[in-house]
Short mmCIF file of C-alpha atoms and ligand atoms in Angstrom, two decimals:
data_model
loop_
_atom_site.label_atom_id
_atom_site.label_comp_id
_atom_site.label_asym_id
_atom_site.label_seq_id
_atom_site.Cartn_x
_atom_site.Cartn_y
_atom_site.Cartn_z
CA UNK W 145 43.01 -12.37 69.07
CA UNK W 146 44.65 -9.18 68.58
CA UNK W 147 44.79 -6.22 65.81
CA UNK W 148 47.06 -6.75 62.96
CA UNK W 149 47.86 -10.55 63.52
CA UNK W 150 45.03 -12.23 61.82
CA UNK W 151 43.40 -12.06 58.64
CA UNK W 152 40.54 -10.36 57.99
CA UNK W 153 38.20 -11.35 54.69
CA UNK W 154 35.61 -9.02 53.85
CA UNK W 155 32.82 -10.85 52.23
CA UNK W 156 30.87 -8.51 49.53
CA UNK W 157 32.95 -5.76 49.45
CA UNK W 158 31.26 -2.47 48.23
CA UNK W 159 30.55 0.77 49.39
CA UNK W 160 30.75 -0.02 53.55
CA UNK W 161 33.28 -3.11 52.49
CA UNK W 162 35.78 -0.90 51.15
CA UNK W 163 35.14 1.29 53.29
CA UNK W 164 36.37 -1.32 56.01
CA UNK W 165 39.05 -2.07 54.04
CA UNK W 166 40.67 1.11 53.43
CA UNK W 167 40.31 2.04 57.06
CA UNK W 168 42.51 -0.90 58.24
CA UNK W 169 45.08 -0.06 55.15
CA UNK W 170 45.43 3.43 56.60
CA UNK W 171 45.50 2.46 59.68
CA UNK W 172 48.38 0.30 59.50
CA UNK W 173 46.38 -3.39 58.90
CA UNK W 174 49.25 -5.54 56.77
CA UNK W 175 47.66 -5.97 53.48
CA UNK W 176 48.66 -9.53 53.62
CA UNK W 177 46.27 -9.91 56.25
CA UNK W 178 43.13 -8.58 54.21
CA UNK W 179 41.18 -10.45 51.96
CA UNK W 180 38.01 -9.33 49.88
CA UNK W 181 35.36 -11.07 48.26
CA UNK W 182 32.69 -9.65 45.10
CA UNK W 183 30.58 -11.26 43.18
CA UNK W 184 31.42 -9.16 39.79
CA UNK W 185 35.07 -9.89 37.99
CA UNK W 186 34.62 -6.27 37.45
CA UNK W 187 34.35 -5.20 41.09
CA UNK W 188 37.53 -7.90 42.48
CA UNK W 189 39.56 -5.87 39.74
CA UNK W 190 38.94 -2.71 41.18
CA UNK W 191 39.60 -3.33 44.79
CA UNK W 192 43.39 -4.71 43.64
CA UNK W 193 43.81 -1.99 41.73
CA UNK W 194 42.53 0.63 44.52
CA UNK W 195 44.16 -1.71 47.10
CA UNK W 196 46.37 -4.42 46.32
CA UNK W 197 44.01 -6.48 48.40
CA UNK W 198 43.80 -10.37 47.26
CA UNK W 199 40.33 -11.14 46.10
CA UNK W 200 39.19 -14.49 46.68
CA UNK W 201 35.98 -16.58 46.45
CA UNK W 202 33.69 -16.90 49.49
CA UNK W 203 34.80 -19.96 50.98
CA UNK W 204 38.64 -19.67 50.38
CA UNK W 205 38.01 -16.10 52.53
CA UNK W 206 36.25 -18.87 55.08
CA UNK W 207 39.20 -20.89 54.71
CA UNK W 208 42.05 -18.51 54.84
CA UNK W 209 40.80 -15.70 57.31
CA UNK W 210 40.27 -15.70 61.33
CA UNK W 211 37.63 -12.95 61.05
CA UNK W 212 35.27 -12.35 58.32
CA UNK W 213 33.63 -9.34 58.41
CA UNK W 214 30.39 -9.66 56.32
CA UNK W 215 29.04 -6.51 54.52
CA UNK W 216 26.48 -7.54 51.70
CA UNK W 217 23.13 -6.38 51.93
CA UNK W 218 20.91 -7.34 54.57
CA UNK W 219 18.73 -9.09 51.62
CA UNK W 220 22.01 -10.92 50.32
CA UNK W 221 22.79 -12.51 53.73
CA UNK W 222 20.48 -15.42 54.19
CA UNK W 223 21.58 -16.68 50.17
CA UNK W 224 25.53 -15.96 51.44
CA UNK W 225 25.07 -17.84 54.63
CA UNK W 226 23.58 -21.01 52.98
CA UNK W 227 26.68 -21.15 50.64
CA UNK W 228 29.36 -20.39 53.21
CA UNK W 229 27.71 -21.25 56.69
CA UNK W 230 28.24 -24.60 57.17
CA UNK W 231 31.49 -24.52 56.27
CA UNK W 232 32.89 -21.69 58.81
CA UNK W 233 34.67 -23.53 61.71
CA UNK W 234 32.99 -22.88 64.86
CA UNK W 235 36.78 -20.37 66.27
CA UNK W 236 35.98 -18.49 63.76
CA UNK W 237 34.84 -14.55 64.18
CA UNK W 238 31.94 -13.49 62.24
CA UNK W 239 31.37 -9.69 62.20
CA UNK W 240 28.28 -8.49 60.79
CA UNK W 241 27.89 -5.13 59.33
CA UNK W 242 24.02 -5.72 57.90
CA UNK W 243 21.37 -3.21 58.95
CA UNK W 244 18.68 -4.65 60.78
CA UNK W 245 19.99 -8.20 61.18
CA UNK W 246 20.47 -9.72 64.72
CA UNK W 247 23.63 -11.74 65.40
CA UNK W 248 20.81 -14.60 65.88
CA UNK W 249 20.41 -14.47 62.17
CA UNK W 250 23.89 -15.61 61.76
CA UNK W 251 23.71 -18.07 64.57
CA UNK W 252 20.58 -19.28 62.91
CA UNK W 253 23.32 -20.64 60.05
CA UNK W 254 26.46 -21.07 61.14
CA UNK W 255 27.82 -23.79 63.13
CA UNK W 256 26.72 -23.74 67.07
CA UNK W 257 28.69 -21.53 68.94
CA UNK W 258 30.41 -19.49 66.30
CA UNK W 259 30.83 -15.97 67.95
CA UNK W 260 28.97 -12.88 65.97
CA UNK W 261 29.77 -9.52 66.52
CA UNK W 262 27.16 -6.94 65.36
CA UNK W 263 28.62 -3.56 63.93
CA UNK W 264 26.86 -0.70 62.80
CA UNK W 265 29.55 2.35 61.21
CA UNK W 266 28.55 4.97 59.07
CA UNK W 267 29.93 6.87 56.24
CA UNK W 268 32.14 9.59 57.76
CA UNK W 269 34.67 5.98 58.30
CA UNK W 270 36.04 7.61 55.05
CA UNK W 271 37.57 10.52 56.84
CA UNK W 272 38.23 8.34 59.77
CA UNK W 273 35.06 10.04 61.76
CA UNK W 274 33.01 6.89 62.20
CA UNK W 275 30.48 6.24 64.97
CA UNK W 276 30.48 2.56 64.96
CA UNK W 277 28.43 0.40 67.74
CA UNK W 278 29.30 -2.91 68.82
CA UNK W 279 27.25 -5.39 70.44
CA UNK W 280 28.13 -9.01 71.27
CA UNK W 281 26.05 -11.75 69.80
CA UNK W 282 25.31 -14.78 72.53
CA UNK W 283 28.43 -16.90 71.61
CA UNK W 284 30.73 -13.77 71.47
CA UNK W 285 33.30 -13.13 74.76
CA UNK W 286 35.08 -9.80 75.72
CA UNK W 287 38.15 -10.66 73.64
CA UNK W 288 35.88 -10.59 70.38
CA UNK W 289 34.63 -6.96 71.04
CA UNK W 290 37.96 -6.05 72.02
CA UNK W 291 39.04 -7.18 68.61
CA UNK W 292 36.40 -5.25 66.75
CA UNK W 293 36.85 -2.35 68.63
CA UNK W 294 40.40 -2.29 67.66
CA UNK W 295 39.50 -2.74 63.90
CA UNK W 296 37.22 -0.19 64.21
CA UNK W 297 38.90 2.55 65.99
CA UNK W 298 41.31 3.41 63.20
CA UNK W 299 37.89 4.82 61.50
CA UNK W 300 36.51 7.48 64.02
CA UNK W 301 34.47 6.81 67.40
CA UNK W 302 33.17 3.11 68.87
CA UNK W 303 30.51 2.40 71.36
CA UNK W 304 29.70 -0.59 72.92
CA UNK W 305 25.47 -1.26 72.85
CA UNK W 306 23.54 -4.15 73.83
CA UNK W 307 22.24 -5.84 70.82
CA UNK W 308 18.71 -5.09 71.43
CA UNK W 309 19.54 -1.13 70.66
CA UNK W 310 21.09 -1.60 67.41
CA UNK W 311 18.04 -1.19 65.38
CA UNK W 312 17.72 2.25 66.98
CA UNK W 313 21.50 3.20 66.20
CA UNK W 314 21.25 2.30 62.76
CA UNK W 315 18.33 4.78 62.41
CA UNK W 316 20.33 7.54 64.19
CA UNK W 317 23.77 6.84 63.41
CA UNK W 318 23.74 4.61 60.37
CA UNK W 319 22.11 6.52 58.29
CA UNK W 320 22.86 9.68 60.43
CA UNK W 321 25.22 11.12 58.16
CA UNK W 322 22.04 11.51 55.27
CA UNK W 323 19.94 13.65 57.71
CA UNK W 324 22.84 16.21 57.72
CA UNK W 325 23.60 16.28 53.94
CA UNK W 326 19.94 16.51 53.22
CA UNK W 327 19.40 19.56 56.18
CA UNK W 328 22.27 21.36 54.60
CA UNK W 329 21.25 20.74 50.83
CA UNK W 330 18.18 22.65 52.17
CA UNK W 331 19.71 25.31 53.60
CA UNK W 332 21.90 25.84 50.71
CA UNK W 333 18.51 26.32 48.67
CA UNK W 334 17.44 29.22 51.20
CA UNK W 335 20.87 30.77 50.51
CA UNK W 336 20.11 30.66 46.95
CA UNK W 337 16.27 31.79 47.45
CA UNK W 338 17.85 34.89 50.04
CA UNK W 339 20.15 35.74 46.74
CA UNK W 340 23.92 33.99 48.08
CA UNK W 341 25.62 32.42 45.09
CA UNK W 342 25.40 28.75 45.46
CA UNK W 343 29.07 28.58 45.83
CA UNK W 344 29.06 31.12 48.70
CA UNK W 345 26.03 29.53 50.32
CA UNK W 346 27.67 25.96 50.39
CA UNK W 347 31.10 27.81 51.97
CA UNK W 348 28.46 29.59 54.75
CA UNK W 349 26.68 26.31 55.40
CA UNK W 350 29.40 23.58 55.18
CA UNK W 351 31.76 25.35 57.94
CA UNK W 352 29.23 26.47 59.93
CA UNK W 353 28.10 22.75 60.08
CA UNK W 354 31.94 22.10 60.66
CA UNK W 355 32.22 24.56 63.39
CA UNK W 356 28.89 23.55 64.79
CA UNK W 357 30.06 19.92 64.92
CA UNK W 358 33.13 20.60 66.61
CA UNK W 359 31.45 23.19 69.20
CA UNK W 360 29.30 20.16 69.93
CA UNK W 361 31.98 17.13 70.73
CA UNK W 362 34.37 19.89 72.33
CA UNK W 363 32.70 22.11 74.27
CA UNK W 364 31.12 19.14 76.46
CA UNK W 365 27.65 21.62 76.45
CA UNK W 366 24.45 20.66 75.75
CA UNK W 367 23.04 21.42 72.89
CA UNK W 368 19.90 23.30 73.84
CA UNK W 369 23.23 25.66 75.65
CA UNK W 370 24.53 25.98 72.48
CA UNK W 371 21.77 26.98 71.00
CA UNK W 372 20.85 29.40 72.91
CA UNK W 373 23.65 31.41 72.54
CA UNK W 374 22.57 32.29 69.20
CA UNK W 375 18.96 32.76 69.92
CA UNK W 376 18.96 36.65 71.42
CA UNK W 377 15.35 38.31 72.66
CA UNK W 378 13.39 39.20 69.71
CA UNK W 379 16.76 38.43 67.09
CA UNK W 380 17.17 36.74 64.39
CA UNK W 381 17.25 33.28 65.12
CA UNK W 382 14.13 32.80 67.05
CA UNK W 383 12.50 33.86 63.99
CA UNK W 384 13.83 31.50 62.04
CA UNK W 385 13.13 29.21 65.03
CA UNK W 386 9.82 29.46 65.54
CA UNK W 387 8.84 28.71 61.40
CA UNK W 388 10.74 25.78 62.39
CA UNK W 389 8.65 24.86 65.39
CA UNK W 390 5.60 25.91 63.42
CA UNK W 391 6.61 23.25 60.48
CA UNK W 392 7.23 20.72 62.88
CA UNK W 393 10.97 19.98 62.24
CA UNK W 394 11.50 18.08 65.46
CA UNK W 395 8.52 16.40 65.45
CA UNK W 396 9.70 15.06 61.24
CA UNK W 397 12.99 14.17 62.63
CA UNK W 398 10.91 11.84 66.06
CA UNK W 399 8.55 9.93 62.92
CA UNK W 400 11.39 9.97 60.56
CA UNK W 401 14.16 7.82 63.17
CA UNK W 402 11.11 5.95 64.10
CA UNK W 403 10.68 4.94 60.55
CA UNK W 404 14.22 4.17 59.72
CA UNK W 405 14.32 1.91 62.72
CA UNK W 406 10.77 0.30 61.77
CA UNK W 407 12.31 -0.59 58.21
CA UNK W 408 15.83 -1.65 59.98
CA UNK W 409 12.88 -4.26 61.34
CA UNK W 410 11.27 -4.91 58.48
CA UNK W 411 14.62 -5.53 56.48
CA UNK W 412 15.79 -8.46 58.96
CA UNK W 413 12.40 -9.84 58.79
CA UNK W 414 12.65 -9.99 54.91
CA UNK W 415 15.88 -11.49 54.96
CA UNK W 416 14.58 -14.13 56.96
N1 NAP Q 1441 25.83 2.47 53.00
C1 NAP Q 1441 25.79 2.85 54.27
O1 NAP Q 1441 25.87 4.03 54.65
C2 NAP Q 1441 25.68 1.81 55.37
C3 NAP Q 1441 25.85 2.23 56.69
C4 NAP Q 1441 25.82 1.27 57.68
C5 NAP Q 1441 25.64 -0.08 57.35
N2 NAP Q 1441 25.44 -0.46 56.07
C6 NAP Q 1441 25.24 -1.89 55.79
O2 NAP Q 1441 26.35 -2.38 55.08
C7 NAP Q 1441 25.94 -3.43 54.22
C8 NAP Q 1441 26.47 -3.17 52.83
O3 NAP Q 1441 25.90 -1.98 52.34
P1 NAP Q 1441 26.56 -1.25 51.08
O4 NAP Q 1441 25.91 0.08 51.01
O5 NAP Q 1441 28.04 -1.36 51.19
O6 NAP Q 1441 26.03 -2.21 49.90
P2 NAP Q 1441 26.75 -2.56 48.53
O7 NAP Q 1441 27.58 -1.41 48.07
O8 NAP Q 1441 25.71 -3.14 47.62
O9 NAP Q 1441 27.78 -3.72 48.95
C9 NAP Q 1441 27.45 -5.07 49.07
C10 NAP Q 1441 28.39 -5.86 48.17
O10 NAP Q 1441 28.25 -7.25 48.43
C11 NAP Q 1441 28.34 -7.94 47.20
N3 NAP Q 1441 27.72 -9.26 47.35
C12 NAP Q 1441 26.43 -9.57 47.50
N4 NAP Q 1441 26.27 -10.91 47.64
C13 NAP Q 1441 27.52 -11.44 47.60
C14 NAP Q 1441 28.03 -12.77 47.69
N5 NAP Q 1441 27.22 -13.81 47.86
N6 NAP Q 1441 29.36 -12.94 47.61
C15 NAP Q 1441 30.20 -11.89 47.44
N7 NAP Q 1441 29.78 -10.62 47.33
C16 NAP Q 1441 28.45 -10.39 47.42
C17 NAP Q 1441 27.61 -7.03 46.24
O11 NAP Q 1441 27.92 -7.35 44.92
P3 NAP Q 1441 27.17 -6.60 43.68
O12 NAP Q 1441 28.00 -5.39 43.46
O13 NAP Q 1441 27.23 -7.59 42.59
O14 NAP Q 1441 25.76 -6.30 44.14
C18 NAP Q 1441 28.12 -5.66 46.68
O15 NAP Q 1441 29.34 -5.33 46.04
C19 NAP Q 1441 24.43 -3.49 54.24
O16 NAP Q 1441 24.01 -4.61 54.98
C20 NAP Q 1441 24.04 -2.20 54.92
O17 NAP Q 1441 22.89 -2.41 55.70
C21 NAP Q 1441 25.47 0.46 55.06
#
């Protein structure tokens, strides 16, 4: 199986469908080779329009594609798979892209031995900064991850993980990107409560988040290092620092990952 040569279906395209979708468009994926399900008239119409991507119904995607990358809701999956699982021909690739769902979930409905690959991207996929992990399910070779990996890669960063760490990277990764937004929404405020126009204090906090980010991935440091850097003897920064020791910032973030993964749990167990 290689990139480009078969075709993909995404079943229940919305927000991390498309997302899929337009990643393989930019990244060179023949629109021939993509196909999208919906379940709203509404929704199909849009992705052509936005697209030019065929929209089909579930099991002509089953029928037509060699992969079929499934991205409804976790709580959507078990009602999807009794429709379209015993139909899907054992060669075919399943790739999951459900929070919280082991690939034995899938296996669970699908015909024995029909390979699952477990994917977990985030949001930055839109400007092609992704982290996406891949794990193999039990029926799933080398050749299958390969093949993710390459439909991935267009879209930022992959790792491979063993399966039994994906509940953990959706809590860090996953929904990663939410963390940040809500950290600098919040220090956008203390711009505005210091006296910044809100325009000037989004500029300040958005490229120093950029430049932060970059420092990070290129500099190869750790990021205690980095840190401190900007932390001089009796500055600034420890300040600021210690308020955010005394408010127990890194403690929030160890309960709050913990929690995402514990729902991640909790979701799969729901859907079961
Ligand atoms: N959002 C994120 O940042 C993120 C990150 C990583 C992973 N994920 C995972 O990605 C998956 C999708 O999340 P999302 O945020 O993209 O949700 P979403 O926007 O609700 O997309 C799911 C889509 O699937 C459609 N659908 C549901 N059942 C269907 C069926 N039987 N046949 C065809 N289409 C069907 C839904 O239709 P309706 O519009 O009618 O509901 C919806 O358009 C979830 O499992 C989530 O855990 C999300």
């Amino acid at each position: 199986m290689s990139a480009g040569v078969h075709t993909v279906a995404v079943i229940g395209a919305g927000k991390i469908g498309e997302l899929m979708l337009s990643g393989l468009l930019r990244s060179g994926w023949p629109v021939e080779r993509l196909l999208a399900t919906a379940r709203r008239p509404a929704r199909a119409e849009e992705l052509t329009a936005r697209y030019g991507v065929r929209v089909v119904d579930n099991l002509t995607a089953v029928d037509e594609a060699a992969v079929l990358a499934v991205s409804v809701k976790p709580q959507d999956a078990a009602a999807l798979l009794d429709d379209i699982g015993p139909k899907v021909p054992a060669d075919k690739l399943v790739i999951s892209l459900c929070a919280g769902l082991p690939t034995s979930f899938f296996n669970r409905r699908l015909p024995e031995g029909t390979p699952v690959v477990r994917v977990m991207t985030n949001t930055p996929a839109l400007v092609d900064q992704a982290m996406t992990a891949i794990s193999a399910g039990a029926y799933a070779t080398g050749e299958h991850l390969a093949l993710a990996e390459e439909m991935f890669k267009p879209l930022g960063q992959t790792i491979r993980v063993p399966e039994s760490q994906q509940d953990a990277v959706t809590a860090l990764s996953g929904s990663g990107p939410a963390y940040f937004y809500l950290l600098v929404e919040a220090m956008i405020d203390a711009g505005i409560l210091l006296g910044l126009p809100r325009q000037v204090a989004h500029e300040l906090i958005v490229q120093t988040a950029i430049g932060s980010a970059v420092m990070l991935r290129d500099s190869g440091e750790h990021p205690v290092k980095l840190r401190e850097a900007v932390t001089s003897p009796a500055g600034t920064t420890i300040s600021a620092i210690r308020e955010l020791e005394k408010h127990g910032v890194r403690a929030a973030l160890l309960a709050a990952l913990e929690a995402a993964r514990d729902r991640a749990r909790e979701l799969a167990a729901q859907a079961d």
